[in-house]
PDB file of C-alpha atoms and ligand atoms in Angstrom:
ATOM      1  CA  MET R1106      23.594 -11.898 -26.270  1.00  0.00           C
ATOM      2  CA  SER R1107      24.272 -15.139 -24.555  1.00  0.00           C
ATOM      3  CA  HIS R1108      21.894 -18.092 -25.062  1.00  0.00           C
ATOM      4  CA  ASP R1109      22.315 -18.909 -21.352  1.00  0.00           C
ATOM      5  CA  HIS R1110      20.242 -15.877 -20.387  1.00  0.00           C
ATOM      6  CA  GLU R1111      17.186 -16.833 -22.398  1.00  0.00           C
ATOM      7  CA  ILE R1112      14.231 -17.899 -20.594  1.00  0.00           C
ATOM      8  CA  SER R1113      10.939 -19.278 -21.676  1.00  0.00           C
ATOM      9  CA  CYS R1114       7.464 -17.814 -21.148  1.00  0.00           C
ATOM     10  CA  GLU R1115       6.523 -20.659 -18.885  1.00  0.00           C
ATOM     11  CA  GLU R1116       9.675 -20.086 -16.728  1.00  0.00           C
ATOM     12  CA  VAL R1117       8.940 -16.488 -16.509  1.00  0.00           C
ATOM     13  CA  ILE R1118       5.291 -17.059 -15.314  1.00  0.00           C
ATOM     14  CA  GLU R1119       6.289 -19.617 -12.812  1.00  0.00           C
ATOM     15  CA  ARG R1120       8.620 -17.063 -11.334  1.00  0.00           C
ATOM     16  CA  LEU R1121       6.485 -13.932 -11.798  1.00  0.00           C
ATOM     17  CA  PHE R1122       5.429 -13.485  -8.071  1.00  0.00           C
ATOM     18  CA  ALA R1123       9.019 -14.052  -6.841  1.00  0.00           C
ATOM     19  CA  TYR R1124      10.131 -11.604  -9.438  1.00  0.00           C
ATOM     20  CA  LEU R1125       7.674  -8.974  -8.336  1.00  0.00           C
ATOM     21  CA  ASP R1126       8.555  -9.576  -4.653  1.00  0.00           C
ATOM     22  CA  GLY R1127      12.217  -9.247  -5.558  1.00  0.00           C
ATOM     23  CA  GLU R1128      12.723 -12.830  -4.285  1.00  0.00           C
ATOM     24  CA  LEU R1129      13.991 -14.758  -7.177  1.00  0.00           C
ATOM     25  CA  GLU R1130      16.275 -17.638  -6.273  1.00  0.00           C
ATOM     26  CA  ASP R1131      17.674 -19.252  -9.436  1.00  0.00           C
ATOM     27  CA  VAL R1132      17.427 -16.653 -12.002  1.00  0.00           C
ATOM     28  CA  SER R1133      18.337 -12.849 -11.931  1.00  0.00           C
ATOM     29  CA  GLN R1134      15.853  -9.958 -12.088  1.00  0.00           C
ATOM     30  CA  GLU R1135      17.656  -8.705 -15.110  1.00  0.00           C
ATOM     31  CA  THR R1136      16.851 -12.028 -16.967  1.00  0.00           C
ATOM     32  CA  ILE R1137      13.213 -11.537 -16.331  1.00  0.00           C
ATOM     33  CA  ASP R1138      13.418  -7.877 -17.176  1.00  0.00           C
ATOM     34  CA  ARG R1139      14.886  -8.649 -20.503  1.00  0.00           C
ATOM     35  CA  HIS R1140      12.259 -11.218 -21.300  1.00  0.00           C
ATOM     36  CA  LEU R1141       9.410  -8.826 -20.327  1.00  0.00           C
ATOM     37  CA  ALA R1142      10.959  -6.096 -22.469  1.00  0.00           C
ATOM     38  CA  HIS R1143      10.570  -8.355 -25.427  1.00  0.00           C
ATOM     39  CA  CYS R1144       7.460 -10.468 -24.748  1.00  0.00           C
ATOM     40  CA  ARG R1145       4.181  -8.782 -25.044  1.00  0.00           C
ATOM     41  CA  ASP R1146       2.173 -11.523 -23.345  1.00  0.00           C
ATOM     42  CA  CYS R1147       4.354 -11.812 -20.282  1.00  0.00           C
ATOM     43  CA  PHE R1148       4.556  -8.155 -19.893  1.00  0.00           C
ATOM     44  CA  THR R1149       0.807  -7.858 -20.021  1.00  0.00           C
ATOM     45  CA  ARG R1150       0.502 -10.513 -17.366  1.00  0.00           C
ATOM     46  CA  ALA R1151       3.183  -8.911 -15.063  1.00  0.00           C
ATOM     47  CA  GLU R1152       1.459  -5.546 -15.517  1.00  0.00           C
ATOM     48  CA  PHE R1153      -1.830  -7.037 -14.399  1.00  0.00           C
ATOM     49  CA  GLU R1154      -0.340  -8.744 -11.290  1.00  0.00           C
ATOM     50  CA  LYS R1155       1.382  -5.465 -10.340  1.00  0.00           C
ATOM     51  CA  ARG R1156      -1.797  -3.542 -10.544  1.00  0.00           C
ATOM     52  CA  LEU R1157      -3.796  -6.176  -8.875  1.00  0.00           C
ATOM     53  CA  ARG R1158      -1.428  -6.269  -5.918  1.00  0.00           C
ATOM     54  CA  ALA R1159      -1.461  -2.489  -5.771  1.00  0.00           C
ATOM     55  CA  ARG R1160      -5.215  -2.603  -5.387  1.00  0.00           C
ATOM     56  CA  VAL R1161      -4.932  -5.290  -2.681  1.00  0.00           C
ATOM     57  CA  ALA R1162      -2.364  -3.147  -0.807  1.00  0.00           C
ATOM     58  CA  ASP R1163      -4.694  -0.111  -1.358  1.00  0.00           C
ATOM     59  CA  SER R1164      -7.809  -2.001   0.049  1.00  0.00           C
ATOM     60  CA  VAL R1165      -6.409  -2.572   3.472  1.00  0.00           C
ATOM     61  CA  SER R1166      -7.013   1.014   4.833  1.00  0.00           C
ATOM     62  CA  THR R1167     -10.357   1.011   6.670  1.00  0.00           C
ATOM     63  CA  THR R1168     -11.919   3.977   8.509  1.00  0.00           C
ATOM     64  CA  ALA R1169     -10.912   3.577  12.112  1.00  0.00           C
ATOM     65  CA  PRO R1170     -13.717   3.971  14.635  1.00  0.00           C
ATOM     66  CA  GLN R1171     -13.726   7.364  16.431  1.00  0.00           C
ATOM     67  CA  ARG R1172     -13.617   5.368  19.661  1.00  0.00           C
ATOM     68  CA  LEU R1173     -10.180   3.916  18.720  1.00  0.00           C
ATOM     69  CA  ARG R1174      -8.822   7.390  17.797  1.00  0.00           C
ATOM     70  CA  THR R1175      -9.985   8.732  21.251  1.00  0.00           C
ATOM     71  CA  ARG R1176      -8.452   5.787  22.910  1.00  0.00           C
ATOM     72  CA  VAL R1177      -5.104   6.239  21.368  1.00  0.00           C
ATOM     73  CA  ARG R1178      -5.075  10.008  22.052  1.00  0.00           C
ATOM     74  CA  PHE R1179      -5.930   9.386  25.676  1.00  0.00           C
ATOM     75  CA  LEU R1180      -3.197   6.804  25.860  1.00  0.00           C
ATOM     76  CA  LEU R1181      -0.555   9.264  24.410  1.00  0.00           C
ATOM     77  CA  ASP R1182      -1.688  11.907  26.879  1.00  0.00           C
ATOM     78  CA  GLU R1183      -1.423   9.637  29.792  1.00  0.00           C
ATOM     79  CA  PHE R1184       1.929   8.172  29.201  1.00  0.00           C
TER      80      PHE R1184
ATOM     81  CA  MET A 445      16.532  -2.620   9.863  1.00  0.00           C
ATOM     82  CA  THR A 446      18.315  -0.115  12.169  1.00  0.00           C
ATOM     83  CA  ASP A 447      15.004   1.069  13.575  1.00  0.00           C
ATOM     84  CA  GLN A 448      13.816  -2.458  14.436  1.00  0.00           C
ATOM     85  CA  PRO A 449      12.204  -2.219  17.802  1.00  0.00           C
ATOM     86  CA  THR A 450      14.419  -3.801  20.435  1.00  0.00           C
ATOM     87  CA  GLU A 451      13.730  -5.210  23.828  1.00  0.00           C
ATOM     88  CA  GLN A 452      15.880  -2.572  25.604  1.00  0.00           C
ATOM     89  CA  ASP A 453      14.027  -0.746  28.297  1.00  0.00           C
ATOM     90  CA  ASP A 454      16.333   2.261  28.502  1.00  0.00           C
ATOM     91  CA  SER A 455      14.197   4.331  26.081  1.00  0.00           C
ATOM     92  CA  GLU A 456      11.707   4.896  28.812  1.00  0.00           C
ATOM     93  CA  ARG A 457      14.201   6.923  30.806  1.00  0.00           C
ATOM     94  CA  GLY A 458      16.573   7.595  27.939  1.00  0.00           C
ATOM     95  CA  GLY A 459      16.188  10.177  25.207  1.00  0.00           C
ATOM     96  CA  GLU A 460      12.896  11.441  24.079  1.00  0.00           C
ATOM     97  CA  GLY A 461      13.340  10.372  20.514  1.00  0.00           C
ATOM     98  CA  PRO A 462      12.949  12.773  17.537  1.00  0.00           C
ATOM     99  CA  LEU A 463       9.217  13.420  18.032  1.00  0.00           C
ATOM    100  CA  ASP A 464       7.532  15.271  20.878  1.00  0.00           C
ATOM    101  CA  ARG A 465       4.113  14.060  22.085  1.00  0.00           C
ATOM    102  CA  ALA A 466       2.037  16.216  19.834  1.00  0.00           C
ATOM    103  CA  ALA A 467       4.098  15.476  16.603  1.00  0.00           C
ATOM    104  CA  PHE A 468       3.950  11.752  17.485  1.00  0.00           C
ATOM    105  CA  ALA A 469       0.162  11.830  17.969  1.00  0.00           C
ATOM    106  CA  GLU A 470      -0.265  13.641  14.755  1.00  0.00           C
ATOM    107  CA  ARG A 471       1.567  11.042  12.835  1.00  0.00           C
ATOM    108  CA  VAL A 472      -0.147   8.164  14.449  1.00  0.00           C
ATOM    109  CA  ASP A 473      -3.465   9.898  13.600  1.00  0.00           C
ATOM    110  CA  ALA A 474      -2.543  10.251  10.075  1.00  0.00           C
ATOM    111  CA  LEU A 475      -1.785   6.505   9.723  1.00  0.00           C
ATOM    112  CA  MET A 476      -4.769   5.284  11.790  1.00  0.00           C
ATOM    113  CA  ASP A 477      -7.032   4.060   9.002  1.00  0.00           C
ATOM    114  CA  ARG A 478      -4.152   2.028   7.594  1.00  0.00           C
ATOM    115  CA  LEU A 479      -3.023   0.852  11.074  1.00  0.00           C
ATOM    116  CA  TYR A 480      -6.616  -0.147  11.826  1.00  0.00           C
ATOM    117  CA  GLY A 481      -7.344  -1.721   8.401  1.00  0.00           C
ATOM    118  CA  THR A 482      -4.138  -3.783   8.568  1.00  0.00           C
ATOM    119  CA  ALA A 483      -5.010  -4.952  12.072  1.00  0.00           C
ATOM    120  CA  LEU A 484      -8.480  -5.819  10.927  1.00  0.00           C
ATOM    121  CA  ARG A 485      -7.340  -7.866   7.864  1.00  0.00           C
ATOM    122  CA  LEU A 486      -4.933  -9.700  10.106  1.00  0.00           C
ATOM    123  CA  THR A 487      -7.222 -10.490  12.953  1.00  0.00           C
ATOM    124  CA  ARG A 488     -10.627 -10.355  11.140  1.00  0.00           C
ATOM    125  CA  ASN A 489     -12.088  -9.043  14.350  1.00  0.00           C
ATOM    126  CA  PRO A 490     -12.928  -5.374  14.884  1.00  0.00           C
ATOM    127  CA  ASP A 491     -12.422  -5.537  18.677  1.00  0.00           C
ATOM    128  CA  ASP A 492      -9.156  -7.404  18.462  1.00  0.00           C
ATOM    129  CA  ALA A 493      -7.969  -4.970  15.691  1.00  0.00           C
ATOM    130  CA  GLU A 494      -8.568  -2.044  17.978  1.00  0.00           C
ATOM    131  CA  ASP A 495      -6.765  -3.589  20.953  1.00  0.00           C
ATOM    132  CA  ILE A 496      -3.812  -4.472  18.748  1.00  0.00           C
ATOM    133  CA  VAL A 497      -3.562  -0.902  17.376  1.00  0.00           C
ATOM    134  CA  ALA A 498      -3.784   0.653  20.800  1.00  0.00           C
ATOM    135  CA  GLU A 499      -1.207  -1.785  22.265  1.00  0.00           C
ATOM    136  CA  ALA A 500       1.049  -1.164  19.328  1.00  0.00           C
ATOM    137  CA  VAL A 501       0.754   2.669  19.686  1.00  0.00           C
ATOM    138  CA  GLY A 502       1.528   2.368  23.305  1.00  0.00           C
ATOM    139  CA  THR A 503       4.615   0.264  22.680  1.00  0.00           C
ATOM    140  CA  ALA A 504       5.848   2.590  20.062  1.00  0.00           C
ATOM    141  CA  TRP A 505       5.515   5.622  22.360  1.00  0.00           C
ATOM    142  CA  LYS A 506       7.371   3.826  25.119  1.00  0.00           C
ATOM    143  CA  ARG A 507      10.017   2.972  22.679  1.00  0.00           C
ATOM    144  CA  ARG A 508      10.143   6.247  20.919  1.00  0.00           C
ATOM    145  CA  ALA A 509      13.707   6.911  21.597  1.00  0.00           C
ATOM    146  CA  ASP A 510      14.571   3.885  19.315  1.00  0.00           C
ATOM    147  CA  LEU A 511      13.285   5.874  16.309  1.00  0.00           C
ATOM    148  CA  ARG A 512      16.354   7.615  15.046  1.00  0.00           C
ATOM    149  CA  ASP A 513      15.116   8.822  11.697  1.00  0.00           C
ATOM    150  CA  VAL A 514      11.601  10.495  11.576  1.00  0.00           C
ATOM    151  CA  GLU A 515      11.391   9.394   7.987  1.00  0.00           C
ATOM    152  CA  ARG A 516      11.105   5.955   8.949  1.00  0.00           C
ATOM    153  CA  PHE A 517       8.185   6.443  11.481  1.00  0.00           C
ATOM    154  CA  GLU A 518       5.764   4.581   9.228  1.00  0.00           C
ATOM    155  CA  GLY A 519       7.747   1.378   8.647  1.00  0.00           C
ATOM    156  CA  TRP A 520       8.846   1.422  12.301  1.00  0.00           C
ATOM    157  CA  LEU A 521       5.263   1.734  13.656  1.00  0.00           C
ATOM    158  CA  PHE A 522       3.981  -1.045  11.284  1.00  0.00           C
ATOM    159  CA  ARG A 523       6.713  -3.339  12.438  1.00  0.00           C
ATOM    160  CA  ILE A 524       5.585  -2.855  16.014  1.00  0.00           C
ATOM    161  CA  LEU A 525       2.016  -3.426  14.887  1.00  0.00           C
ATOM    162  CA  ASN A 526       3.146  -6.768  13.227  1.00  0.00           C
ATOM    163  CA  ASN A 527       5.016  -7.871  16.333  1.00  0.00           C
ATOM    164  CA  THR A 528       1.960  -6.991  18.497  1.00  0.00           C
ATOM    165  CA  PHE A 529      -0.167  -9.053  16.255  1.00  0.00           C
ATOM    166  CA  VAL A 530       2.063 -11.994  16.173  1.00  0.00           C
ATOM    167  CA  SER A 531       2.130 -12.057  20.010  1.00  0.00           C
ATOM    168  CA  TRP A 532      -1.514 -11.708  20.058  1.00  0.00           C
ATOM    169  CA  LEU A 533      -1.798 -14.753  17.536  1.00  0.00           C
ATOM    170  CA  ARG A 534       0.433 -16.753  19.797  1.00  0.00           C
ATOM    171  CA  ARG A 535      -1.500 -16.020  22.925  1.00  0.00           C
ATOM    172  CA  ARG A 536      -4.758 -16.917  21.189  1.00  0.00           C
ATOM    173  CA  ARG A 537      -3.305 -20.064  19.670  1.00  0.00           C
ATOM    174  CA  SER A 538      -2.106 -21.253  23.126  1.00  0.00           C
ATOM    175  CA  ARG A 539      -5.607 -20.601  24.526  1.00  0.00           C
ATOM    176  CA  GLU A 540      -7.236 -22.450  21.647  1.00  0.00           C
ATOM    177  CA  ASP A 541      -4.932 -25.372  21.331  1.00  0.00           C
ATOM    178  CA  LEU A 542      -7.763 -27.872  21.884  1.00  0.00           C
ATOM    179  CA  GLU A 543      -9.241 -26.747  18.644  1.00  0.00           C
ATOM    180  CA  VAL A 544      -8.343 -28.591  15.479  1.00  0.00           C
ATOM    181  CA  SER A 545      -5.017 -27.239  14.229  1.00  0.00           C
ATOM    182  CA  SER A 546      -5.503 -24.220  12.106  1.00  0.00           C
ATOM    183  CA  GLU A 547      -1.951 -24.677  10.701  1.00  0.00           C
ATOM    184  CA  PRO A 548      -2.308 -25.401   7.003  1.00  0.00           C
ATOM    185  CA  GLU A 549      -0.595 -28.420   5.551  1.00  0.00           C
ATOM    186  CA  ASP A 550       2.277 -26.566   4.024  1.00  0.00           C
ATOM    187  CA  GLY A 551       2.903 -29.631   1.717  1.00  0.00           C
ATOM    188  CA  ASP A 552      -0.496 -28.749   0.112  1.00  0.00           C
ATOM    189  CA  ALA A 553       0.873 -25.632  -1.441  1.00  0.00           C
ATOM    190  CA  ASP A 554       1.103 -27.054  -4.762  1.00  0.00           C
ATOM    191  CA  SER A 555      -2.356 -28.520  -4.905  1.00  0.00           C
ATOM    192  CA  GLY A 556      -4.062 -25.058  -4.887  1.00  0.00           C
ATOM    193  CA  GLY A 557      -1.134 -22.885  -5.769  1.00  0.00           C
ATOM    194  CA  ASP A 558      -1.809 -22.424  -9.375  1.00  0.00           C
ATOM    195  CA  PHE A 559      -5.144 -20.591  -9.920  1.00  0.00           C
ATOM    196  CA  SER A 560      -4.458 -17.591 -12.187  1.00  0.00           C
ATOM    197  CA  LEU A 561      -7.014 -14.868 -12.451  1.00  0.00           C
ATOM    198  CA  PHE A 562      -5.232 -13.546 -15.543  1.00  0.00           C
ATOM    199  CA  ALA A 563      -5.534 -16.974 -17.220  1.00  0.00           C
ATOM    200  CA  ARG A 564      -9.260 -16.936 -16.444  1.00  0.00           C
ATOM    201  CA  LEU A 565      -9.677 -13.591 -17.809  1.00  0.00           C
ATOM    202  CA  HIS A 566      -8.114 -14.597 -20.922  1.00  0.00           C
ATOM    203  CA  GLN A 567     -10.297 -17.618 -21.583  1.00  0.00           C
ATOM    204  CA  PRO A 568     -11.299 -17.734 -25.209  1.00  0.00           C
ATOM    205  CA  PHE A 569     -14.983 -16.800 -24.593  1.00  0.00           C
ATOM    206  CA  LEU A 570     -13.807 -13.621 -22.883  1.00  0.00           C
ATOM    207  CA  LEU A 571     -11.280 -12.610 -25.444  1.00  0.00           C
ATOM    208  CA  TRP A 572     -13.586 -10.578 -27.694  1.00  0.00           C
ATOM    209  CA  TRP A 573     -14.028  -8.228 -24.789  1.00  0.00           C
ATOM    210  CA  GLY A 574     -11.032  -5.823 -25.501  1.00  0.00           C
ATOM    211  CA  THR A 575      -8.748  -5.901 -22.391  1.00  0.00           C
ATOM    212  CA  PRO A 576     -10.453  -8.036 -19.847  1.00  0.00           C
ATOM    213  CA  GLU A 577      -7.869  -7.423 -17.203  1.00  0.00           C
ATOM    214  CA  HIS A 578      -8.349  -3.724 -17.340  1.00  0.00           C
ATOM    215  CA  GLU A 579     -12.041  -4.037 -17.200  1.00  0.00           C
ATOM    216  CA  PHE A 580     -11.809  -6.476 -14.310  1.00  0.00           C
ATOM    217  CA  LEU A 581      -9.514  -4.258 -12.336  1.00  0.00           C
ATOM    218  CA  ASN A 582     -11.795  -1.095 -13.108  1.00  0.00           C
ATOM    219  CA  ARG A 583     -14.719  -2.951 -11.740  1.00  0.00           C
ATOM    220  CA  LEU A 584     -13.009  -4.374  -8.754  1.00  0.00           C
ATOM    221  CA  LEU A 585     -14.205  -2.851  -5.518  1.00  0.00           C
ATOM    222  CA  ARG A 586     -12.282  -2.371  -2.323  1.00  0.00           C
ATOM    223  CA  GLU A 587     -14.963  -4.375  -0.534  1.00  0.00           C
ATOM    224  CA  ASP A 588     -14.440  -7.234  -2.872  1.00  0.00           C
ATOM    225  CA  ILE A 589     -10.849  -7.390  -1.998  1.00  0.00           C
ATOM    226  CA  GLN A 590     -11.416  -7.071   1.681  1.00  0.00           C
ATOM    227  CA  ARG A 591     -14.051  -9.895   1.604  1.00  0.00           C
ATOM    228  CA  ALA A 592     -11.782 -12.144  -0.421  1.00  0.00           C
ATOM    229  CA  LEU A 593      -8.834 -11.446   1.887  1.00  0.00           C
ATOM    230  CA  ASP A 594     -11.007 -12.199   4.952  1.00  0.00           C
ATOM    231  CA  GLN A 595     -11.987 -15.569   3.489  1.00  0.00           C
ATOM    232  CA  LEU A 596      -8.468 -16.931   3.224  1.00  0.00           C
ATOM    233  CA  PRO A 597      -7.452 -19.208   6.110  1.00  0.00           C
ATOM    234  CA  ASP A 598      -5.272 -17.400   8.686  1.00  0.00           C
ATOM    235  CA  GLU A 599      -1.770 -18.440   7.644  1.00  0.00           C
ATOM    236  CA  PHE A 600      -2.324 -17.688   3.986  1.00  0.00           C
ATOM    237  CA  ARG A 601      -3.960 -14.355   4.610  1.00  0.00           C
ATOM    238  CA  ILE A 602      -1.232 -13.315   7.053  1.00  0.00           C
ATOM    239  CA  ALA A 603       1.522 -14.267   4.565  1.00  0.00           C
ATOM    240  CA  VAL A 604      -0.287 -12.249   1.803  1.00  0.00           C
ATOM    241  CA  VAL A 605      -0.862  -9.092   4.100  1.00  0.00           C
ATOM    242  CA  LEU A 606       2.752  -9.073   5.222  1.00  0.00           C
ATOM    243  CA  VAL A 607       4.210  -9.428   1.801  1.00  0.00           C
ATOM    244  CA  GLU A 608       1.865  -7.861  -0.655  1.00  0.00           C
ATOM    245  CA  VAL A 609       0.364  -5.163   1.584  1.00  0.00           C
ATOM    246  CA  GLN A 610       3.254  -4.237   3.842  1.00  0.00           C
ATOM    247  CA  GLY A 611       6.145  -5.151   1.332  1.00  0.00           C
ATOM    248  CA  HIS A 612       8.116  -7.175   3.851  1.00  0.00           C
ATOM    249  CA  THR A 613      10.781  -9.680   2.419  1.00  0.00           C
ATOM    250  CA  TYR A 614      10.159 -13.455   2.774  1.00  0.00           C
ATOM    251  CA  ARG A 615      12.983 -13.656   5.338  1.00  0.00           C
ATOM    252  CA  GLU A 616      11.452 -10.803   7.586  1.00  0.00           C
ATOM    253  CA  VAL A 617       8.144 -12.600   7.519  1.00  0.00           C
ATOM    254  CA  ALA A 618       9.821 -15.995   8.261  1.00  0.00           C
ATOM    255  CA  GLU A 619      11.504 -14.376  11.292  1.00  0.00           C
ATOM    256  CA  MET A 620       8.348 -12.624  12.307  1.00  0.00           C
ATOM    257  CA  LEU A 621       6.220 -15.801  12.283  1.00  0.00           C
ATOM    258  CA  ASP A 622       9.128 -18.206  13.228  1.00  0.00           C
ATOM    259  CA  VAL A 623       8.796 -20.382  10.325  1.00  0.00           C
ATOM    260  CA  PRO A 624      11.274 -21.416   7.459  1.00  0.00           C
ATOM    261  CA  VAL A 625      11.509 -19.177   4.437  1.00  0.00           C
ATOM    262  CA  GLY A 626      10.220 -22.087   2.254  1.00  0.00           C
ATOM    263  CA  THR A 627       7.060 -22.096   4.304  1.00  0.00           C
ATOM    264  CA  VAL A 628       6.623 -18.336   3.749  1.00  0.00           C
ATOM    265  CA  ARG A 629       7.028 -18.950  -0.045  1.00  0.00           C
ATOM    266  CA  SER A 630       4.478 -21.839  -0.172  1.00  0.00           C
ATOM    267  CA  ARG A 631       1.894 -20.045   2.046  1.00  0.00           C
ATOM    268  CA  LEU A 632       2.180 -16.997  -0.193  1.00  0.00           C
ATOM    269  CA  SER A 633       1.678 -18.931  -3.211  1.00  0.00           C
ATOM    270  CA  ARG A 634      -1.283 -20.720  -1.921  1.00  0.00           C
ATOM    271  CA  GLY A 635      -2.715 -17.581  -0.495  1.00  0.00           C
ATOM    272  CA  ARG A 636      -2.369 -15.708  -3.699  1.00  0.00           C
ATOM    273  CA  SER A 637      -3.870 -18.452  -5.612  1.00  0.00           C
ATOM    274  CA  LEU A 638      -6.957 -18.639  -3.257  1.00  0.00           C
ATOM    275  CA  LEU A 639      -7.263 -14.943  -3.380  1.00  0.00           C
ATOM    276  CA  GLN A 640      -7.388 -14.790  -7.170  1.00  0.00           C
ATOM    277  CA  GLN A 641      -9.842 -17.634  -7.048  1.00  0.00           C
ATOM    278  CA  ALA A 642     -12.011 -15.747  -4.565  1.00  0.00           C
ATOM    279  CA  LEU A 643     -11.790 -12.543  -6.633  1.00  0.00           C
ATOM    280  CA  TRP A 644     -12.666 -14.379  -9.857  1.00  0.00           C
ATOM    281  CA  GLU A 645     -15.694 -16.042  -8.252  1.00  0.00           C
ATOM    282  CA  ARG A 646     -16.772 -12.727  -6.916  1.00  0.00           C
ATOM    283  CA  ALA A 647     -16.506 -10.996 -10.227  1.00  0.00           C
ATOM    284  CA  ARG A 648     -18.214 -13.789 -12.032  1.00  0.00           C
ATOM    285  CA  ASP A 649     -21.057 -13.730  -9.556  1.00  0.00           C
ATOM    286  CA  ALA A 650     -21.251  -9.951  -9.413  1.00  0.00           C
ATOM    287  CA  GLY A 651     -21.414  -8.871 -13.122  1.00  0.00           C
ATOM    288  CA  LEU A 652     -18.552 -10.148 -15.262  1.00  0.00           C
ATOM    289  CA  LYS A 653     -21.107 -12.761 -16.656  1.00  0.00           C
ATOM    290  CA  THR A 654     -23.552 -10.159 -17.488  1.00  0.00           C
ATOM    291  CA  VAL A 655     -20.878  -8.218 -19.282  1.00  0.00           C
ATOM    292  CA  VAL A 656     -20.013 -11.323 -21.263  1.00  0.00           C
ATOM    293  CA  ASP A 657     -23.611 -11.990 -21.996  1.00  0.00           C
ATOM    294  CA  SER A 658     -24.219  -8.381 -23.113  1.00  0.00           C
ATOM    295  CA  PRO A 659     -21.636  -7.082 -25.460  1.00  0.00           C
ATOM    296  CA  ASP A 660     -23.566  -3.777 -25.821  1.00  0.00           C
ATOM    297  CA  ARG A 661     -23.467  -3.211 -22.149  1.00  0.00           C
ATOM    298  CA  ASN A 662     -23.592   0.693 -22.481  1.00  0.00           C
ATOM    299  CA  SER A 663     -27.003   0.569 -23.920  1.00  0.00           C
ATOM    300  CA  ASP A 664     -28.081  -2.308 -21.899  1.00  0.00           C
ATOM    301  CA  GLY A 665     -28.430  -0.230 -18.742  1.00  0.00           C
ATOM    302  CA  SER A 666     -28.579  -3.374 -16.515  1.00  0.00           C
ATOM    303  CA  VAL A 667     -24.823  -3.579 -15.900  1.00  0.00           C
ATOM    304  CA  ASP A 668     -23.824  -1.052 -13.255  1.00  0.00           C
ATOM    305  CA  ASN A 669     -21.829  -3.241 -10.941  1.00  0.00           C
ATOM    306  CA  GLY A 670     -18.500  -1.650 -10.109  1.00  0.00           C
ATOM    307  CA  GLN A 671     -19.219   1.493 -12.054  1.00  0.00           C
ATOM    308  CA  THR A 672     -18.680   4.441  -9.908  1.00  0.00           C
TER     309      THR A 672
HETATM  310 ZN1  LIG E 344       6.962 -14.432 -22.432  1.00  0.00          ZN
END
């Protein structure tokens, strides 16, 4: 195990969102993966952020007004 | 990205695409609540959200020949929805350009970019309470999140919806909004921070405090916020 690949908790937390987005710039996904596999605190935090974002994604769906469904059906019938 | 909508017009007289009218309508109908909900979070206005969904579906139907793979219908349609929204936003901005600029100071990203809900939930006074982050998530309501999103300034909310909800890459969002990738990064960071702050404040006002105050909340009976 190379020392170069080690990363502190602070460095992981700073990059947590970029990691979850798959948008890391200066560190590889694997480096963070390895840290999370061994660090319970960071793992717990990463799990929380993942679950929170799943809830945010989930919250977006909103019952569409019947008027909109009718309008769209009409539009698809016309054209 | 192969199914990205293009400006070409030949689809109208060209092929019919992989879906006939009934199958197309059925798929749109199945996605309607998410289409509407996404448009509503982006615009914050029910009438505008309806217009954007209708316009996007109309555009999608005209360009149906561009859709090669039926499996990609959803991503394809949402991309058209986003593009429709961005055009709407530009039109609105050019109409409202007398208004004080709603563009956030992107340089401010650091000033509010570090609020962490997790850290708040793990404050010492909450630690006796088993796993605060699980409890928090269990109590969090869809309406809480919608309201918290709606209270974010436009640029931050749009970045959060496009990345967290729709799963776009930073580059895709940068192209859609015509801003540098670094701007997407900082808006997202600020947006998430503000969102978490709003959720924290909501939870604190709505019952988290009561839970903290009443360890024996099961026999207390007064704490029912978020229990369904
Ligand atoms: Zn760690």
